[in-house]
Coordinates of C-alpha atoms and ligand atoms in Angstrom, one line a residue:
M1 CA 50.8 6.1 -8.8
C2 CA 54.1 7.7 -8.0
P3 CA 57.1 5.4 -7.3
E4 CA 57.5 6.6 -3.7
A5 CA 54.0 5.6 -2.8
E6 CA 54.5 2.1 -4.4
T7 CA 57.6 1.3 -2.4
S8 CA 56.8 3.1 0.9
V9 CA 56.5 0.9 3.9
V10 CA 56.3 3.7 6.5
Q11 CA 52.9 3.8 8.1
A12 CA 51.5 7.1 9.4
P13 CA 50.7 6.8 13.1
M14 CA 47.2 5.8 13.8
L15 CA 45.1 8.9 14.4
R16 CA 43.3 8.6 17.7
R17 CA 39.9 10.1 17.7
W18 CA 38.0 10.7 20.9
P19 CA 34.3 9.6 20.5
E20 CA 32.1 12.5 19.5
E21 CA 30.0 12.1 22.6
G22 CA 32.9 13.8 24.5
Y23 CA 33.5 13.3 28.2
T24 CA 30.6 10.9 28.6
R25 CA 32.9 8.3 26.9
A26 CA 36.4 7.2 27.5
P27 CA 37.8 5.2 24.5
Y28 CA 39.5 2.0 25.6
W29 CA 42.7 2.9 23.7
V30 CA 43.3 5.7 26.2
Y31 CA 44.1 3.0 28.8
S32 CA 46.5 1.0 26.6
D33 CA 48.2 3.3 24.0
A34 CA 51.9 3.7 24.7
A35 CA 52.1 7.0 22.9
V36 CA 49.3 8.4 25.0
Y37 CA 51.1 7.2 28.1
A38 CA 54.3 9.0 27.1
Q39 CA 52.4 12.2 26.5
E40 CA 50.8 12.0 29.9
Q41 CA 54.2 12.1 31.6
Q42 CA 54.9 15.4 29.8
R43 CA 51.5 17.1 29.8
I44 CA 50.1 15.9 33.1
F45 CA 52.9 14.8 35.5
Q46 CA 55.2 17.6 34.4
G47 CA 52.3 19.9 33.6
A48 CA 50.2 22.5 35.5
A49 CA 49.1 20.3 38.4
W50 CA 50.2 19.7 42.0
H51 CA 51.5 16.2 42.8
Y52 CA 51.4 14.6 46.3
L53 CA 54.9 13.8 47.7
G54 CA 54.1 12.8 51.2
L55 CA 53.3 14.0 54.7
A56 CA 55.4 16.7 56.3
A57 CA 55.5 14.3 59.3
E58 CA 57.6 11.9 57.2
V59 CA 60.5 14.5 57.2
P60 CA 60.0 16.0 60.6
E61 CA 63.6 17.1 61.4
P62 CA 66.1 19.3 59.6
G63 CA 68.2 17.0 57.3
N64 CA 65.4 14.5 56.8
Y65 CA 64.6 13.4 53.3
K66 CA 62.2 11.0 51.5
T67 CA 62.4 9.8 47.9
T68 CA 59.2 9.6 46.0
W69 CA 57.8 9.9 42.6
V70 CA 56.0 12.4 40.4
G71 CA 54.7 10.3 37.5
E72 CA 57.8 8.3 36.5
Q73 CA 60.3 10.8 37.8
S74 CA 62.0 10.2 41.0
V75 CA 61.8 13.2 43.3
V76 CA 63.4 13.9 46.7
L77 CA 61.5 15.7 49.4
T78 CA 63.9 17.3 51.9
R79 CA 63.8 19.5 55.0
D80 CA 66.8 21.8 55.1
E81 CA 68.7 23.0 58.2
N82 CA 66.2 25.9 58.6
G83 CA 63.2 23.6 58.6
E84 CA 62.1 24.6 55.0
L85 CA 60.8 21.9 52.7
H86 CA 62.2 21.5 49.2
A87 CA 61.6 19.1 46.3
V88 CA 64.3 18.2 43.8
L89 CA 64.6 15.9 40.9
N90 CA 66.5 12.8 41.9
R91 CA 68.9 13.0 39.0
C92 CA 72.4 14.2 39.2
A93 CA 73.2 17.4 37.2
H94 CA 76.5 15.8 36.1
R95 CA 75.6 12.6 34.1
G96 CA 72.1 11.7 35.3
N97 CA 72.8 9.3 38.1
M98 CA 70.2 8.8 40.9
V99 CA 71.4 10.7 43.8
C100 CA 69.3 9.4 46.7
R101 CA 68.8 5.6 46.7
E102 CA 67.2 5.2 50.1
A103 CA 63.5 5.6 50.7
F104 CA 64.2 7.8 53.8
G105 CA 67.3 9.2 55.3
S106 CA 68.9 12.1 57.1
A107 CA 71.9 13.9 55.7
K108 CA 73.6 17.3 55.6
K109 CA 74.2 17.0 51.8
L110 CA 72.9 14.9 49.0
Y111 CA 75.8 13.0 47.5
C112 CA 76.1 11.3 44.1
V113 CA 78.2 8.1 44.3
Y114 CA 79.3 8.2 40.7
H115 CA 81.7 11.2 40.7
A116 CA 81.1 12.7 44.1
W117 CA 79.1 15.8 43.2
S118 CA 77.3 16.9 46.3
Y119 CA 74.3 19.1 46.8
K120 CA 72.7 21.2 49.5
L121 CA 69.3 20.0 50.7
N122 CA 67.7 22.7 48.5
G123 CA 69.4 21.2 45.5
E124 CA 72.1 23.8 44.9
L125 CA 75.4 22.2 43.9
S126 CA 77.8 22.4 46.8
H127 CA 80.9 20.6 45.5
A128 CA 82.1 19.0 42.2
A129 CA 85.0 16.6 42.8
F130 CA 88.2 17.6 41.1
Q131 CA 86.6 20.8 39.8
H132 CA 90.2 22.3 39.6
G133 CA 91.9 19.1 38.3
L134 CA 95.1 17.7 39.8
R135 CA 98.6 19.0 39.3
G136 CA 97.4 21.3 36.5
E137 CA 95.6 18.6 34.6
G138 CA 91.9 17.8 34.2
G139 CA 89.3 19.8 36.0
L140 CA 86.2 21.6 34.8
P141 CA 86.5 24.6 32.5
P142 CA 87.3 28.0 34.2
D143 CA 83.8 29.2 33.3
F144 CA 82.1 26.4 35.2
D145 CA 79.4 28.0 37.3
K146 CA 78.1 25.9 40.2
A147 CA 75.0 27.9 40.3
Q148 CA 74.0 26.6 36.9
H149 CA 74.4 22.9 37.8
G150 CA 72.2 22.2 40.8
L151 CA 69.5 19.5 41.0
K152 CA 66.3 20.6 39.3
Q153 CA 64.0 22.2 41.8
L154 CA 60.3 21.8 41.9
R155 CA 57.9 24.2 43.6
V156 CA 56.7 22.7 46.8
Q157 CA 53.9 23.7 49.1
A158 CA 52.3 22.0 52.2
F159 CA 48.6 22.1 53.1
C160 CA 47.4 20.7 56.5
G161 CA 50.6 18.5 56.7
L162 CA 50.3 17.1 53.1
V163 CA 53.2 18.1 50.9
F164 CA 52.7 18.6 47.1
A165 CA 55.1 19.7 44.4
T166 CA 54.9 20.8 40.8
F167 CA 57.2 21.3 37.8
S168 CA 55.0 24.2 36.7
A169 CA 55.8 27.8 37.4
E170 CA 52.3 28.9 36.3
V171 CA 49.9 26.7 38.3
E172 CA 48.2 28.7 41.1
D173 CA 49.2 28.2 44.7
L174 CA 48.2 24.8 46.2
E175 CA 45.2 25.9 48.3
T176 CA 43.7 27.9 45.5
W177 CA 44.2 24.9 43.2
L178 CA 42.4 22.6 45.7
G179 CA 39.4 25.0 45.7
D180 CA 36.3 23.7 47.6
V181 CA 38.0 20.3 48.1
A182 CA 40.4 21.9 50.5
A183 CA 37.6 21.7 53.1
G184 CA 37.7 17.9 53.0
I185 CA 41.4 17.9 53.7
R186 CA 41.0 20.5 56.4
R187 CA 38.3 18.4 58.1
V188 CA 40.5 15.2 58.3
C189 CA 44.0 16.7 58.7
H190 CA 43.1 19.1 61.4
K191 CA 46.0 18.5 63.9
P192 CA 49.5 17.1 63.7
L193 CA 49.7 13.8 62.0
K194 CA 51.6 10.6 62.9
V195 CA 52.6 7.9 60.4
L196 CA 51.5 4.4 61.4
G197 CA 52.7 2.4 58.4
Y198 CA 53.0 1.8 54.7
D199 CA 52.3 -0.7 52.1
T200 CA 52.6 -0.6 48.3
Q201 CA 50.4 -2.5 45.9
R202 CA 51.3 -3.1 42.3
I203 CA 48.1 -3.1 40.2
H204 CA 48.3 -4.6 36.7
A205 CA 46.2 -1.9 35.1
N206 CA 46.6 1.5 33.6
W207 CA 46.9 4.3 36.3
K208 CA 43.7 6.0 35.1
A209 CA 41.6 2.9 35.8
Y210 CA 42.6 3.3 39.4
H211 CA 42.3 7.1 39.4
E212 CA 38.6 6.8 38.2
N213 CA 37.8 4.4 41.0
P214 CA 37.7 6.7 44.1
R215 CA 35.9 9.3 41.9
D216 CA 33.3 6.7 41.3
S217 CA 30.7 7.0 44.0
Y218 CA 28.3 4.9 42.1
H219 CA 30.2 1.7 42.6
A220 CA 31.0 2.1 46.3
N221 CA 27.8 0.7 47.8
I222 CA 27.5 -1.9 45.1
L223 CA 30.9 -3.5 44.6
H224 CA 31.9 -3.4 48.2
T225 CA 29.7 -5.9 50.0
F226 CA 31.1 -4.9 53.4
Y227 CA 29.9 -1.3 53.1
G228 CA 26.3 -2.1 52.4
T229 CA 25.8 -5.3 54.3
F230 CA 27.3 -3.9 57.5
G231 CA 25.9 -0.4 57.1
L232 CA 29.1 1.6 56.9
S233 CA 27.9 3.2 53.7
R234 CA 24.6 2.7 51.9
Q235 CA 22.9 4.6 49.2
S236 CA 19.9 5.1 51.5
Q237 CA 22.1 7.1 54.0
E238 CA 22.7 10.8 54.0
S239 CA 25.5 11.5 51.7
G240 CA 26.9 14.0 49.2
M241 CA 29.6 15.0 46.8
V242 CA 31.8 18.1 46.6
L243 CA 33.7 19.1 43.5
D244 CA 36.1 22.0 43.3
G245 CA 35.1 24.8 40.9
A246 CA 37.2 23.5 38.1
G247 CA 36.0 19.9 38.4
R248 CA 39.5 18.6 39.0
H249 CA 39.1 17.3 42.5
V250 CA 36.3 15.7 44.5
Y251 CA 35.2 14.2 47.7
F252 CA 32.3 12.1 48.8
Y253 CA 30.9 11.5 52.2
T254 CA 28.3 9.3 53.8
K255 CA 26.9 9.3 57.3
A256 CA 26.3 5.8 58.7
G257 CA 23.1 5.3 60.6
T258 CA 21.1 7.9 58.7
E259 CA 19.0 5.5 56.6
K260 CA 15.8 6.9 55.3
A261 CA 13.2 4.3 54.4
S262 CA 12.2 4.4 50.7
A263 CA 10.3 2.1 48.6
D264 CA 12.8 2.7 45.8
Y265 CA 15.7 1.7 47.8
A266 CA 14.0 -1.4 49.3
K267 CA 13.3 -2.5 45.8
T268 CA 16.9 -2.0 44.6
A269 CA 18.4 -3.5 47.7
E270 CA 16.9 -6.8 46.9
Q271 CA 19.1 -6.8 43.8
L272 CA 22.3 -5.8 45.5
R273 CA 24.8 -8.4 46.5
S274 CA 26.1 -5.7 48.8
H275 CA 23.0 -5.5 50.9
N276 CA 22.3 -8.5 52.9
D277 CA 20.7 -7.9 56.3
G278 CA 20.9 -11.5 57.2
L279 CA 24.7 -11.6 57.5
R280 CA 26.5 -11.1 60.8
L281 CA 30.2 -11.1 61.6
E282 CA 31.4 -13.6 64.2
D283 CA 33.7 -10.9 65.6
P284 CA 32.2 -7.5 64.7
S285 CA 35.0 -5.5 66.4
I286 CA 36.4 -4.5 63.0
L287 CA 33.3 -2.5 62.3
K288 CA 33.4 -0.5 65.6
W289 CA 34.1 3.1 65.0
R290 CA 34.0 6.3 66.9
D291 CA 32.7 9.6 65.4
E292 CA 36.0 11.4 66.1
F293 CA 35.3 14.4 63.9
G294 CA 31.9 14.9 65.5
D295 CA 29.9 15.2 62.2
G296 CA 28.6 11.7 61.8
V297 CA 30.6 11.1 58.6
S298 CA 31.6 7.4 58.5
V299 CA 33.2 7.5 55.1
Q300 CA 35.0 10.3 53.2
I301 CA 37.0 9.6 50.1
L302 CA 38.8 12.5 48.5
T303 CA 40.7 12.6 45.2
T304 CA 42.9 15.2 43.7
Y305 CA 43.9 15.2 40.1
P306 CA 45.8 13.2 38.9
S307 CA 47.2 10.9 41.5
F308 CA 46.2 11.4 45.1
V309 CA 43.6 10.0 47.4
L310 CA 42.9 10.8 51.1
H311 CA 40.5 8.5 52.9
Q312 CA 38.7 8.4 56.2
I313 CA 36.8 5.2 56.4
A314 CA 35.4 4.8 60.0
N315 CA 38.7 5.5 62.0
S316 CA 41.1 4.4 59.2
L317 CA 43.0 7.3 57.8
A318 CA 45.3 7.0 54.8
T319 CA 46.8 8.7 51.8
R320 CA 47.2 6.8 48.6
H321 CA 49.8 7.9 46.1
L322 CA 49.2 6.6 42.6
I323 CA 52.4 6.1 40.6
P324 CA 52.2 5.0 36.9
R325 CA 54.7 2.2 36.0
G326 CA 54.2 1.9 32.3
V327 CA 51.0 1.7 30.3
N328 CA 49.7 -1.4 32.0
E329 CA 50.9 -1.1 35.5
C330 CA 50.7 1.3 38.4
D331 CA 51.7 1.3 42.1
V332 CA 49.5 2.6 44.9
V333 CA 51.5 3.6 48.0
W334 CA 49.4 3.6 51.1
T335 CA 50.4 5.6 54.1
Y336 CA 48.3 4.9 57.1
F337 CA 48.3 7.7 59.7
G338 CA 46.7 8.9 62.9
F339 CA 47.3 12.0 65.0
A340 CA 50.3 12.7 67.2
D341 CA 48.1 12.8 70.3
D342 CA 46.3 9.5 69.7
D343 CA 46.2 7.1 72.6
E344 CA 47.2 3.5 72.2
A345 CA 43.6 2.2 71.9
T346 CA 42.9 4.7 69.0
T347 CA 46.0 3.6 67.2
Q348 CA 45.0 0.0 67.5
T349 CA 41.5 0.7 66.2
R350 CA 43.1 2.5 63.1
L351 CA 45.4 -0.4 62.5
T352 CA 42.7 -3.1 62.9
Q353 CA 40.6 -1.3 60.4
T354 CA 43.3 -1.6 57.7
N355 CA 42.0 -5.1 57.4
L356 CA 39.0 -3.5 55.8
T357 CA 40.5 -0.5 54.2
G358 CA 44.1 -1.2 53.6
S359 CA 45.4 -2.3 50.2
A360 CA 44.6 -5.9 51.0
G361 CA 41.6 -5.0 53.1
M362 CA 38.2 -6.6 52.5
I363 CA 36.9 -3.4 50.9
S364 CA 39.9 -2.0 49.0
V365 CA 41.1 -5.2 47.5
E366 CA 38.0 -5.2 45.3
D367 CA 39.0 -2.0 43.7
A368 CA 42.4 -3.4 42.5
A369 CA 40.6 -6.6 41.3
V370 CA 38.2 -4.6 39.2
C371 CA 41.0 -2.5 37.7
E372 CA 42.8 -5.6 36.6
M373 CA 39.6 -7.3 35.3
M374 CA 38.9 -4.1 33.2
R375 CA 42.4 -4.3 31.7
R376 CA 41.8 -7.8 30.6
A377 CA 38.4 -7.1 29.2
M378 CA 39.5 -4.0 27.4
A379 CA 42.3 -6.0 25.8
D380 CA 44.3 -3.9 23.3
G381 CA 41.7 -1.1 23.4
S382 CA 41.2 -1.0 19.7
Q383 CA 37.4 -1.1 20.1
G384 CA 34.9 0.3 22.4
A385 CA 34.5 3.0 25.0
S386 CA 33.1 3.3 28.5
F387 CA 29.7 4.8 29.0
I388 CA 29.6 7.6 31.7
E389 CA 26.1 8.9 31.8
M390 CA 25.0 8.0 35.3
G391 CA 23.4 11.2 36.7
G392 CA 23.3 12.9 33.3
K393 CA 25.5 14.0 30.4
T394 CA 27.0 17.2 31.4
L395 CA 29.7 18.4 33.8
E396 CA 27.1 19.7 36.2
S397 CA 24.4 17.0 35.9
G398 CA 24.2 14.7 38.9
G399 CA 24.6 17.7 41.2
S400 CA 25.9 16.5 44.6
S401 CA 24.4 13.1 44.4
K402 CA 26.5 10.0 44.9
L403 CA 24.4 8.1 42.4
S404 CA 26.4 9.8 39.7
E405 CA 29.4 9.7 37.4
R406 CA 29.7 13.4 37.4
A407 CA 33.2 13.4 38.9
I408 CA 34.4 10.9 36.2
R409 CA 33.0 13.1 33.4
N410 CA 34.9 16.0 35.0
F411 CA 38.1 14.0 35.1
W412 CA 37.9 13.2 31.4
H413 CA 37.1 16.8 30.7
T414 CA 40.3 18.0 32.5
Y415 CA 42.3 15.1 31.0
R416 CA 41.3 15.9 27.5
Q417 CA 42.2 19.5 27.9
D418 CA 45.6 18.7 29.3
M419 CA 46.3 16.1 26.6
G420 CA 44.8 18.0 23.7
L421 CA 42.7 14.9 22.9
Ligands
FES501 S1 76.7 11.4 37.7 FE1 76.6 12.3 39.6 S2 78.6 12.9 40.0 FE2 78.7 12.1 38.0
FE2_502 FE1 36.0 1.2 45.7

């Protein structure tokens, strides 16, 4: 043995191997490995994908801005004096200070408190304090070019009032990237939107556990007892799933009141804790809903890769923005909205239903709870992998059935391509 080998204490990094079954498995280390998490920030959140920033209605006037996140990076969405939207990295081009500290604001310029560099709303550097020094001393070099020292600009595009941005120059335009799933956004966001409120929930689990959840139509009518017991969504109802052509994005829908009797379902329903025809609510007003889109769809859950959800559950409308906060934590920012022309009764109905479908609602709270239980059960992730074969083993199998993990297989397929895993 050579002397170097005898004395070496440097360990080669553990080589991570994806299970050979491919996208029908997700190894548990992918939820807990810090090196994987760091790579996701580069390859996914700064890669060729569009990331949700907010609603155009959140920055309605020239000068309005909103601070938000793309992965771990703070980003400012602005509306300039001409009404154009911009997205800039919230990091001063001088020495890296955070420029905007407020969640929302209105300003003519973005101003860094550290050394007073100020920026136009499109991110261009407008003024650097003491650029020419004082009494012949100090100052920036004569070749200092303001045009080279603006805030980093992201590409920004809006679709039906939802604003997305990307660090990528290559990714196709937003509507093309959304593909067939654009129809699900168009259906809900079909007229001017109005923000009703927010909440943010910290989930003690890896962001991908939450991302999988709204892609997982299989769990919805099983975990969520409210859906099945009170008939908002049952497997026996007319339902379907739409994936975009690339398998990156998906939405599911269910039509309440369209149950078809089947011996199969009757047999399974006996086993479901979520289907109990004997239960009644003392005050059933929370379940009252109006078919405002005129197509009978009581639940539509839409997810775009990697961190956005749009839901219509009865008359509750919301976006959910998933923000990773380290390998074992993430935030979900919920923005509840309605339409600018809603009457007061409709607004009240939407707000009341957040008790079902808000972050602490009787349906949604179960998703966060499951993500946290998964984190505990997966432990350090050194062993095991999830099994994702409901509906079949391929990217196509399962078709448009909700009894399928097809959308999850497609997620892991995209993820592995992006990550080179
Ligand atoms: S860090 Fe912003 S002006 Fe110096
Ligand atoms: Fe769920």
